[in-house]
CSV table of N, CA and C in Angstrom, one decimal:
chain,number,residue,atom,x,y,z
T,820,UNK,N,-7.3,3.9,-15.3
T,820,UNK,CA,-6.7,3.6,-14.3
T,820,UNK,C,-5.2,3.0,-13.8
T,821,UNK,N,-4.4,3.3,-13.6
T,821,UNK,CA,-3.3,2.9,-13.5
T,821,UNK,C,-3.1,1.6,-12.6
T,822,UNK,N,-2.2,0.7,-13.2
T,822,UNK,CA,-2.0,-0.7,-12.2
T,822,UNK,C,-1.4,-0.6,-10.9
T,823,UNK,N,-0.8,1.1,-10.5
T,823,UNK,CA,-0.4,1.1,-9.3
T,823,UNK,C,-0.9,2.7,-8.2
T,824,UNK,N,-0.7,2.6,-7.0
T,824,UNK,CA,-0.8,3.8,-6.7
T,824,UNK,C,0.6,4.3,-6.2
T,825,UNK,N,0.7,5.7,-6.3
T,825,UNK,CA,1.4,7.1,-6.1
T,825,UNK,C,1.4,7.8,-4.6
T,826,UNK,N,1.9,7.1,-3.6
T,826,UNK,CA,1.5,8.0,-2.5
T,826,UNK,C,2.9,8.9,-1.9
T,827,UNK,N,2.8,10.1,-3.1
T,827,UNK,CA,4.0,11.2,-2.5
T,827,UNK,C,4.5,11.2,-1.6
T,828,UNK,N,3.1,11.6,-0.5
T,828,UNK,CA,3.9,11.7,0.9
T,828,UNK,C,4.7,11.1,1.4
T,829,UNK,N,4.9,9.9,1.4
T,829,UNK,CA,5.2,8.2,1.7
T,829,UNK,C,6.3,8.2,1.0
T,830,UNK,N,7.0,8.9,-0.4
T,830,UNK,CA,7.5,8.5,-1.4
T,830,UNK,C,7.4,7.0,-1.8
T,831,UNK,N,6.3,6.6,-2.2
T,831,UNK,CA,5.6,5.2,-2.1
T,831,UNK,C,5.1,4.8,-3.0
T,832,UNK,N,5.2,3.9,-3.7
T,832,UNK,CA,4.7,3.4,-5.0
T,832,UNK,C,4.0,1.9,-4.3
T,833,UNK,N,2.5,1.6,-5.0
T,833,UNK,CA,2.3,0.3,-4.5
T,833,UNK,C,1.4,-0.4,-5.5
T,834,UNK,N,1.3,-1.8,-5.4
T,834,UNK,CA,1.1,-2.2,-6.8
T,834,UNK,C,0.9,-3.8,-6.6
T,835,UNK,N,-0.3,-4.5,-7.2
T,835,UNK,CA,-0.5,-6.1,-6.5
T,835,UNK,C,1.0,-6.4,-7.8
T,836,UNK,N,1.0,-7.7,-7.1
T,836,UNK,CA,1.9,-8.5,-7.5
T,836,UNK,C,1.3,-9.5,-8.9
T,837,UNK,N,1.8,-10.1,-9.5
T,837,UNK,CA,1.3,-10.6,-11.1
T,837,UNK,C,0.6,-11.7,-10.5
T,838,UNK,N,0.5,-12.2,-9.6
T,838,UNK,CA,-0.4,-13.2,-9.4
T,838,UNK,C,-1.7,-12.6,-8.2
T,839,UNK,N,-1.4,-11.8,-7.8
T,839,UNK,CA,-2.9,-10.8,-7.5
T,839,UNK,C,-3.0,-11.3,-6.3
T,840,UNK,N,-1.9,-11.7,-5.4
T,840,UNK,CA,-1.8,-12.3,-4.0
T,840,UNK,C,-1.4,-11.9,-2.7
T,841,UNK,N,-0.7,-10.6,-3.5
T,841,UNK,CA,-0.4,-9.7,-2.4
T,841,UNK,C,0.2,-8.2,-2.5
T,842,UNK,N,0.4,-7.2,-1.6
T,842,UNK,CA,0.8,-5.9,-2.3
T,842,UNK,C,1.8,-5.8,-2.5
T,843,UNK,N,2.7,-5.0,-3.3
T,843,UNK,CA,4.3,-4.8,-3.1
T,843,UNK,C,4.6,-3.3,-3.2
T,844,UNK,N,5.6,-2.7,-2.5
T,844,UNK,CA,6.0,-1.3,-2.5
T,844,UNK,C,6.8,-1.2,-2.7
T,845,UNK,N,7.4,-0.1,-3.1
T,845,UNK,CA,8.2,0.6,-3.3
T,845,UNK,C,8.7,1.9,-3.5
T,846,UNK,N,10.1,2.2,-2.8
T,846,UNK,CA,10.2,3.6,-2.5
T,846,UNK,C,10.6,4.5,-3.5
T,847,UNK,N,10.1,5.5,-4.1
T,847,UNK,CA,9.8,6.3,-5.5
T,847,UNK,C,11.0,7.6,-4.9
T,848,UNK,N,11.7,8.0,-6.2
T,848,UNK,CA,12.5,9.4,-5.9
T,848,UNK,C,11.7,10.8,-6.0
T,849,UNK,N,11.9,11.4,-6.2
T,849,UNK,CA,11.2,12.8,-6.1
T,849,UNK,C,10.4,13.1,-7.3
T,850,UNK,N,11.2,12.1,-8.9
T,850,UNK,CA,10.3,12.1,-9.9
T,850,UNK,C,9.8,10.8,-10.2
T,851,UNK,N,9.1,10.5,-9.2
T,851,UNK,CA,7.9,9.1,-8.8
T,851,UNK,C,8.9,8.4,-10.0
T,852,UNK,N,10.0,8.0,-10.1
T,852,UNK,CA,11.0,6.7,-10.1
T,852,UNK,C,11.2,5.6,-9.2
T,853,UNK,N,10.8,4.8,-9.3
T,853,UNK,CA,11.5,3.3,-8.6
T,853,UNK,C,13.0,3.6,-8.3
T,854,UNK,N,13.0,3.2,-6.8
T,854,UNK,CA,14.8,3.5,-6.9
T,854,UNK,C,14.9,1.9,-6.4
T,855,UNK,N,16.1,1.8,-7.4
T,855,UNK,CA,16.6,0.1,-7.3
T,855,UNK,C,16.3,-0.7,-6.2
T,856,UNK,N,16.3,-1.9,-5.9
T,856,UNK,CA,16.6,-3.1,-4.7
T,856,UNK,C,15.7,-2.1,-3.6
T,857,UNK,N,14.2,-1.5,-4.1
T,857,UNK,CA,13.5,-1.4,-2.7
T,857,UNK,C,12.6,-1.9,-3.1
T,858,UNK,N,11.9,-3.1,-3.5
T,858,UNK,CA,10.7,-3.9,-3.6
T,858,UNK,C,10.6,-4.6,-2.3
T,859,UNK,N,9.3,-4.7,-2.1
T,859,UNK,CA,9.0,-5.1,-0.8
T,859,UNK,C,7.3,-5.7,-0.5
T,860,UNK,N,7.1,-7.0,0.3
T,860,UNK,CA,5.6,-7.1,0.4
T,860,UNK,C,5.4,-6.4,0.9
T,861,UNK,N,4.1,-5.5,0.9
T,861,UNK,CA,3.4,-4.6,2.0
T,861,UNK,C,2.5,-5.7,2.7
T,862,UNK,N,2.6,-5.4,4.3
T,862,UNK,CA,2.3,-6.3,5.4
T,862,UNK,C,1.5,-5.5,6.4
T,863,UNK,N,1.8,-4.1,6.5
T,863,UNK,CA,0.9,-3.1,7.6
T,863,UNK,C,1.6,-1.7,7.0
T,864,UNK,N,0.5,-1.5,7.6
T,864,UNK,CA,-0.1,-0.1,6.9
T,864,UNK,C,-0.4,0.8,8.2
T,865,UNK,N,-0.7,2.2,7.9
T,865,UNK,CA,-1.5,3.2,8.8
T,865,UNK,C,-2.6,3.8,8.1
T,866,UNK,N,-3.4,4.2,9.2
T,866,UNK,CA,-4.8,3.8,8.0
T,866,UNK,C,-5.0,4.9,7.1
T,867,UNK,N,-4.2,6.2,6.5
T,867,UNK,CA,-4.0,7.3,6.1
T,867,UNK,C,-3.7,6.1,4.8
T,868,UNK,N,-2.9,5.2,4.3
T,868,UNK,CA,-2.9,4.5,3.6
T,868,UNK,C,-3.7,3.8,3.5
T,869,UNK,N,-4.0,3.0,4.3
T,869,UNK,CA,-5.2,1.6,4.1
T,869,UNK,C,-6.4,2.5,3.8
T,870,UNK,N,-6.7,3.9,3.8
T,870,UNK,CA,-7.9,4.5,3.2
T,870,UNK,C,-7.4,4.8,1.7
T,871,UNK,N,-6.2,4.9,1.6
T,871,UNK,CA,-5.8,5.4,-0.2
T,871,UNK,C,-5.9,4.2,-0.9
T,872,UNK,N,-5.1,2.8,-0.4
T,872,UNK,CA,-5.1,1.7,-1.1
T,872,UNK,C,-6.6,1.6,-0.9
T,873,UNK,N,-7.6,1.1,-0.3
T,873,UNK,CA,-9.0,0.5,-0.6
T,873,UNK,C,-9.6,1.7,-1.7
T,874,UNK,N,-9.5,3.0,-1.1
T,874,UNK,CA,-10.3,3.7,-2.5
T,874,UNK,C,-9.8,3.3,-4.3
T,875,UNK,N,-8.3,3.4,-3.5
T,875,UNK,CA,-7.4,3.1,-5.3
T,875,UNK,C,-7.5,2.0,-5.6
T,876,UNK,N,-8.0,0.5,-5.2
T,876,UNK,CA,-7.9,-0.7,-5.6
T,876,UNK,C,-9.2,-1.2,-4.9
T,877,UNK,N,-9.9,-0.8,-4.3
T,877,UNK,CA,-11.6,-1.3,-3.7
T,877,UNK,C,-11.6,-2.3,-3.6
T,878,UNK,N,-10.5,-2.9,-2.9
T,878,UNK,CA,-10.8,-4.4,-2.1
T,878,UNK,C,-10.2,-4.4,-0.4
T,879,UNK,N,-10.3,-5.6,0.0
T,879,UNK,CA,-10.3,-5.4,1.2
T,879,UNK,C,-8.7,-6.1,1.6
T,880,UNK,N,-8.1,-5.2,2.5
T,880,UNK,CA,-6.0,-5.3,2.4
T,880,UNK,C,-6.2,-6.8,3.3
T,881,UNK,N,-7.1,-6.9,4.0
T,881,UNK,CA,-7.1,-8.3,4.6
T,881,UNK,C,-6.6,-9.5,4.3
T,882,UNK,N,-7.2,-9.7,2.9
T,882,UNK,CA,-7.3,-10.4,2.2
T,882,UNK,C,-6.4,-10.6,1.4
T,883,UNK,N,-5.1,-9.3,1.3
T,883,UNK,CA,-3.8,-9.6,0.9
T,883,UNK,C,-2.5,-9.6,2.1
T,884,UNK,N,-3.2,-9.7,3.1
T,884,UNK,CA,-2.3,-10.0,4.4
T,884,UNK,C,-1.9,-8.8,5.0
T,885,UNK,N,-3.1,-7.7,5.0
T,885,UNK,CA,-2.0,-6.1,5.2
T,885,UNK,C,-2.8,-5.9,6.6
T,886,UNK,N,-1.7,-5.6,7.4
T,886,UNK,CA,-2.6,-5.1,8.7
T,886,UNK,C,-2.9,-3.7,8.6
T,887,UNK,N,-3.9,-3.4,9.6
T,887,UNK,CA,-3.3,-1.7,9.3
T,887,UNK,C,-3.7,-1.4,11.0
T,888,UNK,N,-2.7,0.1,11.2
T,888,UNK,CA,-2.7,0.2,12.5
T,888,UNK,C,-3.1,1.9,12.7
T,889,UNK,N,-3.3,2.2,13.7
T,889,UNK,CA,-4.1,3.5,13.6
T,889,UNK,C,-3.3,4.5,14.7
T,890,UNK,N,-3.8,5.5,14.9
T,890,UNK,CA,-2.4,6.7,15.3
T,890,UNK,C,-1.5,6.1,16.7
T,891,UNK,N,-2.7,5.2,17.6
T,891,UNK,CA,-2.5,4.6,18.8
T,891,UNK,C,-1.4,3.6,18.7
T,892,UNK,N,-1.3,3.4,17.3
T,892,UNK,CA,-0.3,2.1,17.3
T,892,UNK,C,-0.5,1.0,17.5
T,893,UNK,N,-2.1,0.9,17.4
T,893,UNK,CA,-2.8,-0.4,17.8
T,893,UNK,C,-3.5,-0.9,16.3
T,894,UNK,N,-3.4,-2.4,15.9
T,894,UNK,CA,-4.1,-2.8,14.9
T,894,UNK,C,-5.2,-2.9,15.3
T,895,UNK,N,-6.0,-2.5,13.7
T,895,UNK,CA,-7.9,-2.3,13.7
T,895,UNK,C,-7.7,-2.7,12.6
T,896,UNK,N,-9.3,-2.6,12.2
T,896,UNK,CA,-10.0,-3.2,11.2
T,896,UNK,C,-10.0,-2.2,10.4
T,897,UNK,N,-9.9,-2.6,9.4
T,897,UNK,CA,-9.5,-1.6,8.1
T,897,UNK,C,-10.9,-0.5,8.5
T,898,UNK,N,-12.3,-0.9,8.2
T,898,UNK,CA,-13.6,-0.3,8.4
T,898,UNK,C,-13.2,0.7,9.5
T,899,UNK,N,-12.3,0.9,10.8
T,899,UNK,CA,-12.5,1.7,11.9
T,899,UNK,C,-11.6,2.8,11.5
T,900,UNK,N,-10.5,3.0,10.4
T,900,UNK,CA,-10.1,4.1,10.3
T,900,UNK,C,-10.8,5.4,9.7
């Protein structure tokens, strides 16, 4: 398993930081290469991204400071997705 998750539909790469405290996100191009200067700390995701992250990283997102929102743009617990 790689240490990062690629979400092609969102053109996004997600990985944990070196200290394992936060998730970092990057924009990627069609060749799955990181676009320079697009790194950011991931703080809010939708349910689809939250599900993919949970399955891949097998971790609770709230412990990394990531909030989840549903299709009504209301914040929910990750388990409610």
